[in-house]
Coordinates of C-alpha atoms in Angstrom, one line a residue:
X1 CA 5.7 25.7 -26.6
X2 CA 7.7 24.3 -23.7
X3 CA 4.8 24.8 -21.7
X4 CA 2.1 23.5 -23.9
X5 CA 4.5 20.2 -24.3
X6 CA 4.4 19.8 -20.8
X7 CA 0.9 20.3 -20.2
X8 CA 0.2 17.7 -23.1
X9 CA 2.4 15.3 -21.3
X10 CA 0.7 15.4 -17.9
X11 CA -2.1 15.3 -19.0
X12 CA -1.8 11.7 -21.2
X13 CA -4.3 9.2 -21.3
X14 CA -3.9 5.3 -21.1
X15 CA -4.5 2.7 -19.7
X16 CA -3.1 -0.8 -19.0
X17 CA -4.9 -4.5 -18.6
X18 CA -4.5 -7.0 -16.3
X19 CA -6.2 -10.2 -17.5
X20 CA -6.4 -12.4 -13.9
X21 CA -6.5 -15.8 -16.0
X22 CA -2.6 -14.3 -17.1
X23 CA -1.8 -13.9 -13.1
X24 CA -2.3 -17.9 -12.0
X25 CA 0.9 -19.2 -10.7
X26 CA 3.1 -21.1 -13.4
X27 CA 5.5 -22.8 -10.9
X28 CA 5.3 -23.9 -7.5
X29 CA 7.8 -21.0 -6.1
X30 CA 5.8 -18.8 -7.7
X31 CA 4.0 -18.7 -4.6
X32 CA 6.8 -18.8 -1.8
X33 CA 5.5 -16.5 1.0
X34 CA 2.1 -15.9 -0.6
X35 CA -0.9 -17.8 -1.3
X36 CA -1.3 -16.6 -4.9
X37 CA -5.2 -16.1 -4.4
X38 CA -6.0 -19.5 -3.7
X39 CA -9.3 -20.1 -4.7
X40 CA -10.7 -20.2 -1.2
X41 CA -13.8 -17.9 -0.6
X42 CA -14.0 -16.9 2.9
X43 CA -17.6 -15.4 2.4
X44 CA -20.1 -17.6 2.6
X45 CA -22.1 -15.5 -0.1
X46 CA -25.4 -18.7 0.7
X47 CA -25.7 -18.8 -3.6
X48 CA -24.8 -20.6 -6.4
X49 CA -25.7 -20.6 -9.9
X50 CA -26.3 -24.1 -11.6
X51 CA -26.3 -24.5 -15.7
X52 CA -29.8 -25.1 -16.5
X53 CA -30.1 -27.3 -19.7
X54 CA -32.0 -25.7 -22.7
X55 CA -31.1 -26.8 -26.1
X56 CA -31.1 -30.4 -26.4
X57 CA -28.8 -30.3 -29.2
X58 CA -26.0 -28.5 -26.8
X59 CA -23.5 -31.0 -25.7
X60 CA -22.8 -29.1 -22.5
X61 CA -26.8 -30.2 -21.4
X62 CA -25.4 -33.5 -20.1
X63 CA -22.2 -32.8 -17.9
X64 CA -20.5 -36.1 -15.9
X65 CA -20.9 -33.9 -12.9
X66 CA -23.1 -30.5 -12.2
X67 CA -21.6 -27.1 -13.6
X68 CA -22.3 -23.9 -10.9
X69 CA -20.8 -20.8 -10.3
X70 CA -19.9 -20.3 -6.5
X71 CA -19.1 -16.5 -5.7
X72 CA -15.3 -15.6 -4.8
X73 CA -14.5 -19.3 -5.8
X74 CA -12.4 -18.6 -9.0
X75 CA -10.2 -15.4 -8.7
X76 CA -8.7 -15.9 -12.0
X77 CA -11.4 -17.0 -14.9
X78 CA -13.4 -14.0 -16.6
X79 CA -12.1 -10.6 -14.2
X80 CA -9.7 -7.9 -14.8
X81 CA -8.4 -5.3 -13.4
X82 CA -7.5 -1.4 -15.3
X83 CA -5.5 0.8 -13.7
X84 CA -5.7 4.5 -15.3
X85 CA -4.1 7.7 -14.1
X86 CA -6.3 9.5 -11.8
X87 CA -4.2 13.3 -12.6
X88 CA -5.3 13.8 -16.6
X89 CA -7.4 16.5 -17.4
X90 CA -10.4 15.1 -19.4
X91 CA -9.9 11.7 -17.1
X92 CA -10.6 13.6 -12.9
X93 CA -13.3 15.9 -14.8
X94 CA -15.1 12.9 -17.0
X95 CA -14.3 9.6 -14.5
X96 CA -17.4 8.2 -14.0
X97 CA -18.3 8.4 -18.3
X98 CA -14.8 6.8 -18.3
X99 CA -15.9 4.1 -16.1
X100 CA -19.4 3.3 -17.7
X101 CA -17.6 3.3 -21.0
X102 CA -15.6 1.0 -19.7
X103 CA -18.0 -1.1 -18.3
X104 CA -20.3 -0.9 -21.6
X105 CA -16.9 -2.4 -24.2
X106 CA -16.2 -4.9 -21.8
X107 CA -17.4 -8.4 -22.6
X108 CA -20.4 -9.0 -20.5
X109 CA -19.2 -11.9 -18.6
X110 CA -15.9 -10.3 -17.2
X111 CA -16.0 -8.5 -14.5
X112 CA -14.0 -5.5 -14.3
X113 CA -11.7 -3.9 -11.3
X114 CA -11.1 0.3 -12.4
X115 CA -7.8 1.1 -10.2
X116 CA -7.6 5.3 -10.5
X117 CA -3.8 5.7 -9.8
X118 CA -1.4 9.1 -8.7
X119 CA 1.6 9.3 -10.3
X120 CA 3.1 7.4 -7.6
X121 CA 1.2 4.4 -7.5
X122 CA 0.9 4.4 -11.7
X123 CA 4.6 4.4 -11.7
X124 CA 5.0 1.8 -8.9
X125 CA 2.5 -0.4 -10.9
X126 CA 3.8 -0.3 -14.2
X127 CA 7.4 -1.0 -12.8
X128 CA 5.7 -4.3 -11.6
X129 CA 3.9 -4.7 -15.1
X130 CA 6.9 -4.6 -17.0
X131 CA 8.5 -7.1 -14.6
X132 CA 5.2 -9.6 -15.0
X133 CA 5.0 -8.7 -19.3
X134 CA 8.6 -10.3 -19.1
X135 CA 7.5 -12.6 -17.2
X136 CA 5.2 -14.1 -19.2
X137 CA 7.6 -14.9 -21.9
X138 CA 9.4 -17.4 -20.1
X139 CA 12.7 -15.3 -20.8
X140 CA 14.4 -15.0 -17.5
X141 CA 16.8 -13.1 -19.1
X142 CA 14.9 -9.8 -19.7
X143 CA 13.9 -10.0 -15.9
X144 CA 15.6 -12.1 -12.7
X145 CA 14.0 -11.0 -9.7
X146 CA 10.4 -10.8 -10.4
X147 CA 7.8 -11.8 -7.7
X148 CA 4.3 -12.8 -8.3
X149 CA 3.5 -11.8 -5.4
X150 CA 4.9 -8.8 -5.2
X151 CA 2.0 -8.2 -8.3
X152 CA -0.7 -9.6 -6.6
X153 CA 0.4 -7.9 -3.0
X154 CA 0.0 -4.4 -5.2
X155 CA -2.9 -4.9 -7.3
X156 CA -5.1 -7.0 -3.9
X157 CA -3.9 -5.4 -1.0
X158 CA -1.7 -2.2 -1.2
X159 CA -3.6 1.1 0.2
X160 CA -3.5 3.2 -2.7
X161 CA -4.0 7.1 -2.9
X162 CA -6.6 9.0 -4.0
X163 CA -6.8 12.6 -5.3
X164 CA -9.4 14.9 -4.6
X165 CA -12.9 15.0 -6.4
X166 CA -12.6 18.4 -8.8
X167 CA -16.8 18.3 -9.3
X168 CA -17.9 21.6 -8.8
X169 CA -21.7 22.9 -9.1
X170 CA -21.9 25.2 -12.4
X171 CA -25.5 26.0 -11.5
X172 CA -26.3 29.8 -12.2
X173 CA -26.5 32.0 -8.8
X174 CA -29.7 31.4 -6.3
X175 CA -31.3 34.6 -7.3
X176 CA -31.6 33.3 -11.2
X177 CA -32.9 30.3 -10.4
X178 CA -36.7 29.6 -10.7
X179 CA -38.5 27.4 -8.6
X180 CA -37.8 23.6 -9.0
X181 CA -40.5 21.5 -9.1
X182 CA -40.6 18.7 -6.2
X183 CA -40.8 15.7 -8.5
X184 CA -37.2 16.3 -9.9
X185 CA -34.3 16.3 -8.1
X186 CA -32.6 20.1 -7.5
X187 CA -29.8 20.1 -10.3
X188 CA -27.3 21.4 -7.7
X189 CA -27.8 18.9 -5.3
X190 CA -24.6 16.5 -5.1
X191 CA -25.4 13.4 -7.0
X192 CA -25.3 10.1 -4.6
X193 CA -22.5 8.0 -6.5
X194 CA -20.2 5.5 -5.2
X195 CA -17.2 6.7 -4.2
X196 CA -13.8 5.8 -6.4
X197 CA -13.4 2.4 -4.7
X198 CA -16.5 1.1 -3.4
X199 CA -16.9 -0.3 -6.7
X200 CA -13.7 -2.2 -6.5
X201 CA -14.2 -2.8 -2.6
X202 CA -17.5 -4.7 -3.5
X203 CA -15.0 -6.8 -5.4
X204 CA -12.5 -7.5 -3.2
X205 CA -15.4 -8.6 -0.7
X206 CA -16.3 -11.2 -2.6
X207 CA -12.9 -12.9 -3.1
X208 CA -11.9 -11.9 0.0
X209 CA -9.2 -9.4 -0.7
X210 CA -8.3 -6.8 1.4
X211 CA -9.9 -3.3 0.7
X212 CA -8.8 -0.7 -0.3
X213 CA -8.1 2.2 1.5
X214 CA -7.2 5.6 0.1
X215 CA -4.2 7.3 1.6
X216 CA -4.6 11.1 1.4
X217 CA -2.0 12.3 -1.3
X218 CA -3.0 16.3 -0.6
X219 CA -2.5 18.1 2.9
X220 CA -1.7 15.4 5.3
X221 CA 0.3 13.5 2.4
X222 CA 1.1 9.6 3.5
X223 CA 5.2 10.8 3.3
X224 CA 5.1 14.3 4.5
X225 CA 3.1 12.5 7.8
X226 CA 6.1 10.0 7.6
X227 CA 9.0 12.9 7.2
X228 CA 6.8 14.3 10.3
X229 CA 7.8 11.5 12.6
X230 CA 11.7 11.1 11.2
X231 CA 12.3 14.6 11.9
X232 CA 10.5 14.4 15.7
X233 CA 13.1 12.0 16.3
X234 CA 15.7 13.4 14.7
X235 CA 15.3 16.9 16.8
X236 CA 15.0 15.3 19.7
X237 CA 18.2 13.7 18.9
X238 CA 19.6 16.8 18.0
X239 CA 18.6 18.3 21.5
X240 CA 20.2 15.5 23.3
X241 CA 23.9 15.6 20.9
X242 CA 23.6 19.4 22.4
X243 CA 22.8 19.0 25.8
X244 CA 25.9 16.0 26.2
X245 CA 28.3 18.0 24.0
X246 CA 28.2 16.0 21.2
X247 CA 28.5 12.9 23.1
X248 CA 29.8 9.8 21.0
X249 CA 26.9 7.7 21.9
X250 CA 24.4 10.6 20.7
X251 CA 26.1 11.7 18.2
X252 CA 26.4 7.9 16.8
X253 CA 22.5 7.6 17.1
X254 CA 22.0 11.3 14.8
X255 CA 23.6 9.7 12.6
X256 CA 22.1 6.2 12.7
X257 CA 18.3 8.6 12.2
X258 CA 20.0 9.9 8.8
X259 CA 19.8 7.2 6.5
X260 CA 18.1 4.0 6.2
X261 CA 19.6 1.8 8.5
X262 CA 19.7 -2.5 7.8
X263 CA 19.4 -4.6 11.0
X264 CA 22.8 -5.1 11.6
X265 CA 23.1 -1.1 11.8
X266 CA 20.4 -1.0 14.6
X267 CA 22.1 -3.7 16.2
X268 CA 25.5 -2.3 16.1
X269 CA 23.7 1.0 17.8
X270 CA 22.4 -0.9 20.7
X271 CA 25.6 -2.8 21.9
X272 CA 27.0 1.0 21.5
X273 CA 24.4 2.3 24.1
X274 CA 24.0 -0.9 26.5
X275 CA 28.0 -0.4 26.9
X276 CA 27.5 3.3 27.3
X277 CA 31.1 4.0 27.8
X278 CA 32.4 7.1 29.4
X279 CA 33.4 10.4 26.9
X280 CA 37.0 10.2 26.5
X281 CA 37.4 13.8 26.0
X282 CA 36.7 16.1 29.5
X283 CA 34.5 18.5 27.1
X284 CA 31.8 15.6 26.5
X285 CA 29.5 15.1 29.0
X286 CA 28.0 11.0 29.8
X287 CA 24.6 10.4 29.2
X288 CA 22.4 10.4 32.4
X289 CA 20.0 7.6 32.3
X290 CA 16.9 9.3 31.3
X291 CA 19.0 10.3 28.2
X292 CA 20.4 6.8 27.4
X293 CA 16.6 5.8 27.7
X294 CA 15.4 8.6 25.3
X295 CA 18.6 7.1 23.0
X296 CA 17.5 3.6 22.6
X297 CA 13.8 4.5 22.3
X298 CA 14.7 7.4 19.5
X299 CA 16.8 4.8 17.5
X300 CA 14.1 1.7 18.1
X301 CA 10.9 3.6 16.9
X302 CA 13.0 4.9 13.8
X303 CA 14.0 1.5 12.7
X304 CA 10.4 0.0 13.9
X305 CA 9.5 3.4 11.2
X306 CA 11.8 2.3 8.7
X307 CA 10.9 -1.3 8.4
X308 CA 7.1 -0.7 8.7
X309 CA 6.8 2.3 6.1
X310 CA 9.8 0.7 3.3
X311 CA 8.4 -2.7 2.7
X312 CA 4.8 -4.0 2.0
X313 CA 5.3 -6.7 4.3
X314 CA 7.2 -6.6 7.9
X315 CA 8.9 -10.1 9.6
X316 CA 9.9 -9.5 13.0
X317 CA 13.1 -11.7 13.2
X318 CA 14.7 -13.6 15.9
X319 CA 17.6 -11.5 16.2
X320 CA 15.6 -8.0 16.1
X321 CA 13.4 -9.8 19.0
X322 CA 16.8 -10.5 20.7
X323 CA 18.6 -6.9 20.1
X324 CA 14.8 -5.3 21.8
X325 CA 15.0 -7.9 24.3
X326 CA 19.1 -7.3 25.2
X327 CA 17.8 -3.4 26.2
X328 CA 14.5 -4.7 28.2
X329 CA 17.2 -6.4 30.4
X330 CA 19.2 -3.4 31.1
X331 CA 16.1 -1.1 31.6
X332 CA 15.7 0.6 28.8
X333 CA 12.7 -1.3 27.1
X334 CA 11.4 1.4 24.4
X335 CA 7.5 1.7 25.3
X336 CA 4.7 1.2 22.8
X337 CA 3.1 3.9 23.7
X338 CA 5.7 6.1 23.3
X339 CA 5.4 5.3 19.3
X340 CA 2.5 6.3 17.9
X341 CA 0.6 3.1 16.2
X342 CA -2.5 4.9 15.6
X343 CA -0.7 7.5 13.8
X344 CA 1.1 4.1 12.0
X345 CA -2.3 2.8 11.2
X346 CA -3.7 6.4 9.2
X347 CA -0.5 6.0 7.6
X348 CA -0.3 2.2 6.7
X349 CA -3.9 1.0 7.4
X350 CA -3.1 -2.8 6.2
X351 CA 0.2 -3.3 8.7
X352 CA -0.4 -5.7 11.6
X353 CA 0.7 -3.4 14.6
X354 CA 0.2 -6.0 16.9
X355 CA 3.8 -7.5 16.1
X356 CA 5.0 -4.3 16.9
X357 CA 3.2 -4.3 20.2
X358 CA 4.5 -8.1 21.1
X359 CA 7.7 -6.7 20.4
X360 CA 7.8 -4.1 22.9
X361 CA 6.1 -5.5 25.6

């Protein structure tokens, strides 16, 4: 019974609505540090559709000024977006009648985004639904910290996974099958439909937000890829802690490559290592300058880690700039190179890795 329970659990079916008309900006700091999908198409899509008067008798036939319909121009009026969990049963064996259902109900002149979300991303999402369903009330009670454009920054722009297609051939064995005839299509061949987001992506083209790309969520998972790199770092700290004899300045930076460090943490690092003070104990052995090096880059690339892969957005601050630019001075300038932005990239295609590079020229 247990069992069953869970398996009918997992395998629920929903789904939730965002109505884009319901996401237009209410107050003017509703759109600090975003631009709240201005209407502002970047596309130049070389159409427009004008209202063509019919009915004499309509009142709309004789407008003050000419009604048309510019592509991308309006990302609120008549579109919404569905997100549905991409993990049920009947849902990753039946997605595309779930989709052309969809499509079918909706009212023909909204135009609909399908999101297919893990259990991740569904649970990330309806943490920020919640938020915006208070929201809406005007009760700032129920909710105090709620962004808008944290919303939009998830639902236009965030790199979502995507699970595995499950579609299997069911065709009978080669030796049962007769002769197909060359004006129908072989029923085992794979059918040629878009994949789970081109739809969407078509979208996003037109209003000119970003894609979205599908992180891999099986072998090769976005986090173990990022738990990959920590732990790198991590045992090469480890090697260094052994080699020293548990020098303070090494044994400081394992521990700094433990949790998730705030600036003043990485900060408080540096000024340990650009002071690089001699053991006080005889059985501790000081840091050659190859080590120190291999210390300060270890420690940078983990924070540079940590600050790309927590937060949606990164800002490279002045005194971050000024801690980097405090080891350049002394030598020990971490190098680019040395940290792996292409891997970055696969992980988090929408961060700007230039910063990164201007920041450890």
């Amino acid at each position: 019974e247990a069992i069953k329970r869970a398996k009918r659990l997992i395998n629920a079916e929903g789904l939730h609505l965002v109505e884009h008309i319901l996401l237009r900006p209410r107050c003017p700091e509703d759109c600090d540090n975003c631009d709240c999908m201005h209407a502002t198409p970047c596309n130049e899509t070389h159409c427009s559709f004008e209202w063509q008067p019919a009915d004499k008798d309509d009142p709309c036939n004789n407008p003050t000024t000419a009604i048309s319909l510019v592509p991308g121009s309006d990302p609120y009026s008549f579109i919404a977006t569905i997100a549905l969990p991409a993990w049920s049963a009947r849902f990753r064996s039946q997605q595309r009648q779930v989709e052309d259902l969809l499509y079918r109900e909706a009212p023909a002149h909204v135009l609909l985004r399908i999101l297919w979300l893990t259990p991740k991303d569904l649970c990330e999402f309806e943490s920020h639904y919640r938020d915006w369903k208070h929201w809406l009330t005007w009760d700032k009670k129920c909710v105090t910290d709620f962004r808008l454009c944290d919303f939009h920054e998830f639902l236009f722009t965030k790199a979502l996974g995507c699970l595995e297609n499950c579609d299997t051939c069911r065709c009978a064995s080669t030796e049962t099958i007769s002769a197909v005839d060359a004006c129908f299509p072989d029923p085992c061949d794979a059918p040629k439909m878009p994949g789970p987001y081109d739809l969407v992506n078509q979208i996003n083209e037109i209003f000119c937000w970003k894609k979205l790309p599908c992180r891999k969520t099986e072998e090769g998972d976005m986090e173990n890829q990022i738990d990959e790199r920590y732990t790198k770092y991590r045992e090469e700290m480890k090697s260094i802690v052994a080699t020293s004899q548990k020098n303070d300045i090494a044994a400081t930076a394992l521990r700094f490559l433990q949790g998730a460090p705030a600036l003043s943490d990485y900060k408080e690092i540096v000024q340990l290592i650009l002071k690089n003070q001699k053991p006080t104990e005889q059985i501790k052995i000081e840091l050659t300058t190859d080590q120190l090096k291999r210390v300060a880059a270890l420690v940078t690339y983990y924070y540079l880690d940590r600050l790309v892969f927590d937060h949606e957005k990164i800002k490279i601050s002045k005194d971050l700039k000024s801690t980097i630019n405090s080891l350049a001075k002394k030598g020990l300038q971490p190098r680019y190179t040395d940290w792996n932005a292409k891997q970055v990239k696969e992980i988090k295609p929408l961060i700007d890795t230039k910063m990164i590079e201007e920041l450890l020229k």
